[in-house]
PDB file of C-alpha atoms and ligand atoms in Angstrom:
ATOM      1  CA  MET A  76      -9.869   0.363  19.408  1.00 88.00           C
ATOM      2  CA  ALA A  77      -6.716  -0.077  17.365  1.00 95.00           C
ATOM      3  CA  SER A  78      -7.183  -0.013  13.606  1.00 97.00           C
ATOM      4  CA  VAL A  79      -6.431  -3.117  11.550  1.00 98.00           C
ATOM      5  CA  PHE A  80      -3.313  -1.312  10.328  1.00 98.00           C
ATOM      6  CA  THR A  81      -2.122  -0.613  13.881  1.00 98.00           C
ATOM      7  CA  LYS A  82      -2.595  -4.330  14.576  1.00 98.00           C
ATOM      8  CA  ILE A  83      -0.398  -5.067  11.542  1.00 98.00           C
ATOM      9  CA  ILE A  84       2.208  -2.511  12.710  1.00 98.00           C
ATOM     10  CA  ASN A  85       2.231  -4.087  16.173  1.00 98.00           C
ATOM     11  CA  GLY A  86       2.626  -7.571  14.685  1.00 97.00           C
ATOM     12  CA  ASP A  87      -0.737  -8.741  16.025  1.00 98.00           C
ATOM     13  CA  ILE A  88      -1.954  -9.715  12.570  1.00 97.00           C
ATOM     14  CA  PRO A  89       0.156 -10.731   9.569  1.00 98.00           C
ATOM     15  CA  CYS A  90       0.780  -8.875   6.342  1.00 98.00           C
ATOM     16  CA  TYR A  91       2.871  -9.172   3.207  1.00 98.00           C
ATOM     17  CA  LYS A  92       5.356  -6.521   4.321  1.00 98.00           C
ATOM     18  CA  ILE A  93       7.364  -4.720   1.648  1.00 98.00           C
ATOM     19  CA  ALA A  94       9.214  -2.150   3.758  1.00 98.00           C
ATOM     20  CA  GLU A  95       9.244  -0.500   7.154  1.00 98.00           C
ATOM     21  CA  ASP A  96      11.111   2.276   8.941  1.00 98.00           C
ATOM     22  CA  ASP A  97      10.587   4.114  12.223  1.00 98.00           C
ATOM     23  CA  ASN A  98       7.547   6.008  10.962  1.00 98.00           C
ATOM     24  CA  PHE A  99       5.990   4.079   8.067  1.00 98.00           C
ATOM     25  CA  ILE A 100       5.137   0.609   6.860  1.00 98.00           C
ATOM     26  CA  SER A 101       4.216  -0.679   3.418  1.00 98.00           C
ATOM     27  CA  PHE A 102       2.506  -3.970   2.644  1.00 98.00           C
ATOM     28  CA  LEU A 103       0.540  -5.547  -0.183  1.00 98.00           C
ATOM     29  CA  ASP A 104      -3.176  -4.802  -0.206  1.00 98.00           C
ATOM     30  CA  ILE A 105      -4.941  -8.045   0.706  1.00 98.00           C
ATOM     31  CA  ASN A 106      -7.690  -7.384  -1.854  1.00 97.00           C
ATOM     32  CA  PRO A 107      -5.741  -5.860  -4.746  1.00 98.00           C
ATOM     33  CA  VAL A 108      -7.249  -3.845  -7.564  1.00 97.00           C
ATOM     34  CA  LYS A 109      -4.177  -4.724  -9.652  1.00 97.00           C
ATOM     35  CA  ILE A 110      -1.255  -7.060  -9.076  1.00 98.00           C
ATOM     36  CA  GLY A 111       1.301  -5.062  -7.087  1.00 98.00           C
ATOM     37  CA  HIS A 112      -1.298  -2.904  -5.307  1.00 98.00           C
ATOM     38  CA  ALA A 113       0.373  -1.790  -2.072  1.00 98.00           C
ATOM     39  CA  LEU A 114      -0.410   0.464   0.848  1.00 98.00           C
ATOM     40  CA  ILE A 115       1.774   3.096   2.533  1.00 98.00           C
ATOM     41  CA  VAL A 116       0.799   3.623   6.167  1.00 98.00           C
ATOM     42  CA  PRO A 117       2.161   6.029   8.801  1.00 98.00           C
ATOM     43  CA  LYS A 118       2.650   4.188  12.090  1.00 98.00           C
ATOM     44  CA  ALA A 119       0.949   6.925  14.084  1.00 97.00           C
ATOM     45  CA  GLU A 120      -2.764   6.183  13.857  1.00 98.00           C
ATOM     46  CA  VAL A 121      -4.486   9.241  12.406  1.00 98.00           C
ATOM     47  CA  ASP A 122      -7.748   8.700  10.549  1.00 98.00           C
ATOM     48  CA  TYR A 123      -7.931  11.530   8.008  1.00 98.00           C
ATOM     49  CA  ILE A 124      -4.838  12.107   5.872  1.00 98.00           C
ATOM     50  CA  PHE A 125      -4.951  15.894   6.112  1.00 98.00           C
ATOM     51  CA  ASP A 126      -4.938  15.755   9.917  1.00 98.00           C
ATOM     52  CA  ASN A 127      -1.317  14.548   9.723  1.00 98.00           C
ATOM     53  CA  THR A 128       1.552  16.956  10.251  1.00 98.00           C
ATOM     54  CA  ASP A 129       3.286  18.530   7.274  1.00 98.00           C
ATOM     55  CA  GLU A 130       6.364  16.515   8.180  1.00 98.00           C
ATOM     56  CA  THR A 131       4.499  13.192   8.139  1.00 98.00           C
ATOM     57  CA  LEU A 132       2.869  14.006   4.809  1.00 98.00           C
ATOM     58  CA  ALA A 133       6.186  14.956   3.217  1.00 98.00           C
ATOM     59  CA  GLN A 134       7.972  11.905   4.609  1.00 98.00           C
ATOM     60  CA  MET A 135       5.133   9.617   3.504  1.00 98.00           C
ATOM     61  CA  MET A 136       5.643  10.626  -0.128  1.00 98.00           C
ATOM     62  CA  VAL A 137       9.388  10.011   0.069  1.00 98.00           C
ATOM     63  CA  PHE A 138       8.789   6.567   1.617  1.00 98.00           C
ATOM     64  CA  ALA A 139       6.154   5.831  -1.056  1.00 98.00           C
ATOM     65  CA  LYS A 140       8.596   6.758  -3.815  1.00 98.00           C
ATOM     66  CA  LYS A 141      11.026   3.991  -2.804  1.00 98.00           C
ATOM     67  CA  VAL A 142       8.250   1.405  -2.704  1.00 98.00           C
ATOM     68  CA  ALA A 143       6.724   2.576  -5.995  1.00 98.00           C
ATOM     69  CA  ILE A 144      10.074   2.279  -7.768  1.00 98.00           C
ATOM     70  CA  ALA A 145      10.491  -1.256  -6.403  1.00 98.00           C
ATOM     71  CA  ILE A 146       6.998  -2.269  -7.545  1.00 98.00           C
ATOM     72  CA  LYS A 147       7.439  -0.770 -11.013  1.00 98.00           C
ATOM     73  CA  LYS A 148      10.582  -2.831 -11.577  1.00 98.00           C
ATOM     74  CA  GLU A 149       8.512  -6.008 -11.198  1.00 97.00           C
ATOM     75  CA  VAL A 150       5.048  -5.210 -12.474  1.00 97.00           C
ATOM     76  CA  VAL A 151       4.583  -4.324 -16.128  1.00 97.00           C
ATOM     77  CA  CYS A 152       2.664  -1.046 -16.179  1.00 98.00           C
ATOM     78  CA  LYS A 153       2.936   2.504 -17.433  1.00 98.00           C
ATOM     79  CA  ARG A 154       3.212   4.022 -13.988  1.00 98.00           C
ATOM     80  CA  ILE A 155       2.298   3.609 -10.343  1.00 98.00           C
ATOM     81  CA  GLY A 156      -0.806   5.612  -9.519  1.00 98.00           C
ATOM     82  CA  ILE A 157      -1.679   6.975  -6.099  1.00 98.00           C
ATOM     83  CA  MET A 158      -5.099   6.949  -4.469  1.00 97.00           C
ATOM     84  CA  VAL A 159      -6.226   8.031  -1.034  1.00 97.00           C
ATOM     85  CA  VAL A 160      -9.674   6.972   0.164  1.00 95.00           C
ATOM     86  CA  GLY A 161      -9.729   5.782   3.755  1.00 94.00           C
ATOM     87  CA  LEU A 162     -13.424   5.021   4.012  1.00 95.00           C
ATOM     88  CA  GLU A 163     -12.879   1.363   4.918  1.00 96.00           C
ATOM     89  CA  VAL A 164      -9.918   1.639   7.281  1.00 97.00           C
ATOM     90  CA  PRO A 165      -9.824   4.816   9.407  1.00 97.00           C
ATOM     91  CA  HIS A 166      -6.023   4.967   9.562  1.00 98.00           C
ATOM     92  CA  THR A 167      -4.196   7.154   7.043  1.00 98.00           C
ATOM     93  CA  HIS A 168      -2.930   5.209   4.033  1.00 98.00           C
ATOM     94  CA  MET A 169      -1.995   5.786   0.442  1.00 98.00           C
ATOM     95  CA  HIS A 170      -2.761   3.190  -2.233  1.00 98.00           C
ATOM     96  CA  LEU A 171      -0.009   2.537  -4.789  1.00 98.00           C
ATOM     97  CA  ILE A 172      -1.613   0.914  -7.830  1.00 98.00           C
ATOM     98  CA  PRO A 173       0.146  -0.194 -11.034  1.00 98.00           C
ATOM     99  CA  MET A 174      -1.770   1.349 -13.934  1.00 98.00           C
ATOM    100  CA  ASP A 175      -1.883   1.488 -17.715  1.00 98.00           C
ATOM    101  CA  GLU A 176      -5.003   3.576 -18.098  1.00 97.00           C
ATOM    102  CA  GLU A 177      -7.151   5.867 -15.988  1.00 95.00           C
ATOM    103  CA  LYS A 178      -9.823   3.275 -15.289  1.00 96.00           C
ATOM    104  CA  ASP A 179      -7.266   1.072 -13.502  1.00 96.00           C
ATOM    105  CA  LEU A 180      -7.574   3.448 -10.553  1.00 96.00           C
ATOM    106  CA  SER A 181     -11.044   2.391  -9.469  1.00 95.00           C
ATOM    107  CA  PHE A 182     -12.182   0.357  -6.505  1.00 94.00           C
ATOM    108  CA  ALA A 183     -15.227  -0.575  -8.555  1.00 94.00           C
ATOM    109  CA  ASN A 184     -12.960  -2.850 -10.627  1.00 94.00           C
ATOM    110  CA  THR A 185     -12.997  -6.567  -9.936  1.00 95.00           C
ATOM    111  CA  ARG A 186     -10.329  -7.353  -7.366  1.00 96.00           C
ATOM    112  CA  VAL A 187      -7.495  -9.734  -8.225  1.00 97.00           C
ATOM    113  CA  LYS A 188      -7.482 -13.005  -6.300  1.00 97.00           C
ATOM    114  CA  LEU A 189      -4.047 -14.247  -5.260  1.00 98.00           C
ATOM    115  CA  SER A 190      -3.135 -17.334  -3.250  1.00 98.00           C
ATOM    116  CA  PRO A 191      -0.790 -16.949  -0.248  1.00 98.00           C
ATOM    117  CA  GLU A 192       1.958 -18.477  -2.385  1.00 98.00           C
ATOM    118  CA  GLU A 193       1.328 -15.940  -5.159  1.00 98.00           C
ATOM    119  CA  PHE A 194       1.351 -13.051  -2.665  1.00 98.00           C
ATOM    120  CA  THR A 195       4.635 -14.284  -1.199  1.00 98.00           C
ATOM    121  CA  GLU A 196       6.256 -14.739  -4.584  1.00 98.00           C
ATOM    122  CA  LEU A 197       5.194 -11.231  -5.689  1.00 98.00           C
ATOM    123  CA  LEU A 198       6.348  -9.768  -2.382  1.00 98.00           C
ATOM    124  CA  ASN A 199       9.799 -11.324  -2.708  1.00 98.00           C
ATOM    125  CA  ARG A 200      10.177 -10.023  -6.258  1.00 98.00           C
ATOM    126  CA  ILE A 201       9.286  -6.485  -5.125  1.00 98.00           C
ATOM    127  CA  LYS A 202      11.440  -6.590  -1.986  1.00 98.00           C
ATOM    128  CA  LYS A 203      14.588  -7.529  -3.841  1.00 97.00           C
ATOM    129  CA  ASN A 204      14.438  -4.114  -5.563  1.00 97.00           C
ATOM    130  CA  LEU A 205      14.698  -2.199  -2.303  1.00 96.00           C
TER     131      LEU A 205
HETATM  132  P1  AMP B1245      -9.863   2.383   2.045  1.00 93.44           P
HETATM  133  O1  AMP B1245      -9.926   2.558   3.530  1.00 93.44           O
HETATM  134  O2  AMP B1245     -11.184   2.564   1.386  1.00 93.44           O
HETATM  135  O3  AMP B1245      -8.771   3.214   1.418  1.00 93.44           O
HETATM  136  O4  AMP B1245      -9.467   0.861   1.770  1.00 93.44           O
HETATM  137  C1  AMP B1245      -8.746   0.079   2.674  1.00 93.44           C
HETATM  138  C2  AMP B1245      -7.891  -0.910   1.936  1.00 93.44           C
HETATM  139  O5  AMP B1245      -7.199  -1.699   2.902  1.00 93.44           O
HETATM  140  C3  AMP B1245      -8.645  -1.890   1.016  1.00 93.44           C
HETATM  141  O6  AMP B1245      -8.101  -1.847  -0.306  1.00 93.44           O
HETATM  142  C4  AMP B1245      -8.423  -3.249   1.681  1.00 93.44           C
HETATM  143  O7  AMP B1245      -8.310  -4.307   0.753  1.00 93.44           O
HETATM  144  C5  AMP B1245      -7.131  -3.039   2.448  1.00 93.44           C
HETATM  145  N1  AMP B1245      -6.994  -3.878   3.628  1.00 93.44           N
HETATM  146  C6  AMP B1245      -7.890  -4.042   4.636  1.00 93.44           C
HETATM  147  N2  AMP B1245      -7.424  -4.909   5.553  1.00 93.44           N
HETATM  148  C7  AMP B1245      -6.189  -5.294   5.113  1.00 93.44           C
HETATM  149  C8  AMP B1245      -5.176  -6.173   5.613  1.00 93.44           C
HETATM  150  N3  AMP B1245      -5.351  -6.858   6.768  1.00 93.44           N
HETATM  151  N4  AMP B1245      -4.039  -6.345   4.895  1.00 93.44           N
HETATM  152  C9  AMP B1245      -3.864  -5.672   3.742  1.00 93.44           C
HETATM  153  N5  AMP B1245      -4.773  -4.828   3.217  1.00 93.44           N
HETATM  154  C10 AMP B1245      -5.915  -4.645   3.891  1.00 93.44           C
END
């Protein structure tokens, strides 16, 4: 069965899409740890990140860099941290999370609740930096 991220890639379910090219997509995490929390997802559905080809892994970081720079221009933070977990969605993805201190990079933190309007407004602010 297709992963939830493949369904997003195929347009079967919606997302707050930041960027897309032939091989990758980025969208806002629907249950963000911090405002500006985004995901970087290769379009080819591979569960475990280190089962991807060297080329995909290298390209994923370059794609993530563009998105991280765009997020950092809009969200006040010291830097954009990276996390890879993949226990909830078995489709390779990298979390980009605005952070000021180490404890910001924890899924144990209370998630931020945003309305659809707030997601859209944040998305548009990030996208204009691309
Ligand atoms: P993990 O697989 O543990 O790295 O976590 C999966 C992440 O995907 C979580 O942070 C979820 O909030 C996020 N997520 C799951 N479904 C969606 C969706 N439909 N749109 C955006 N983010 C999602």
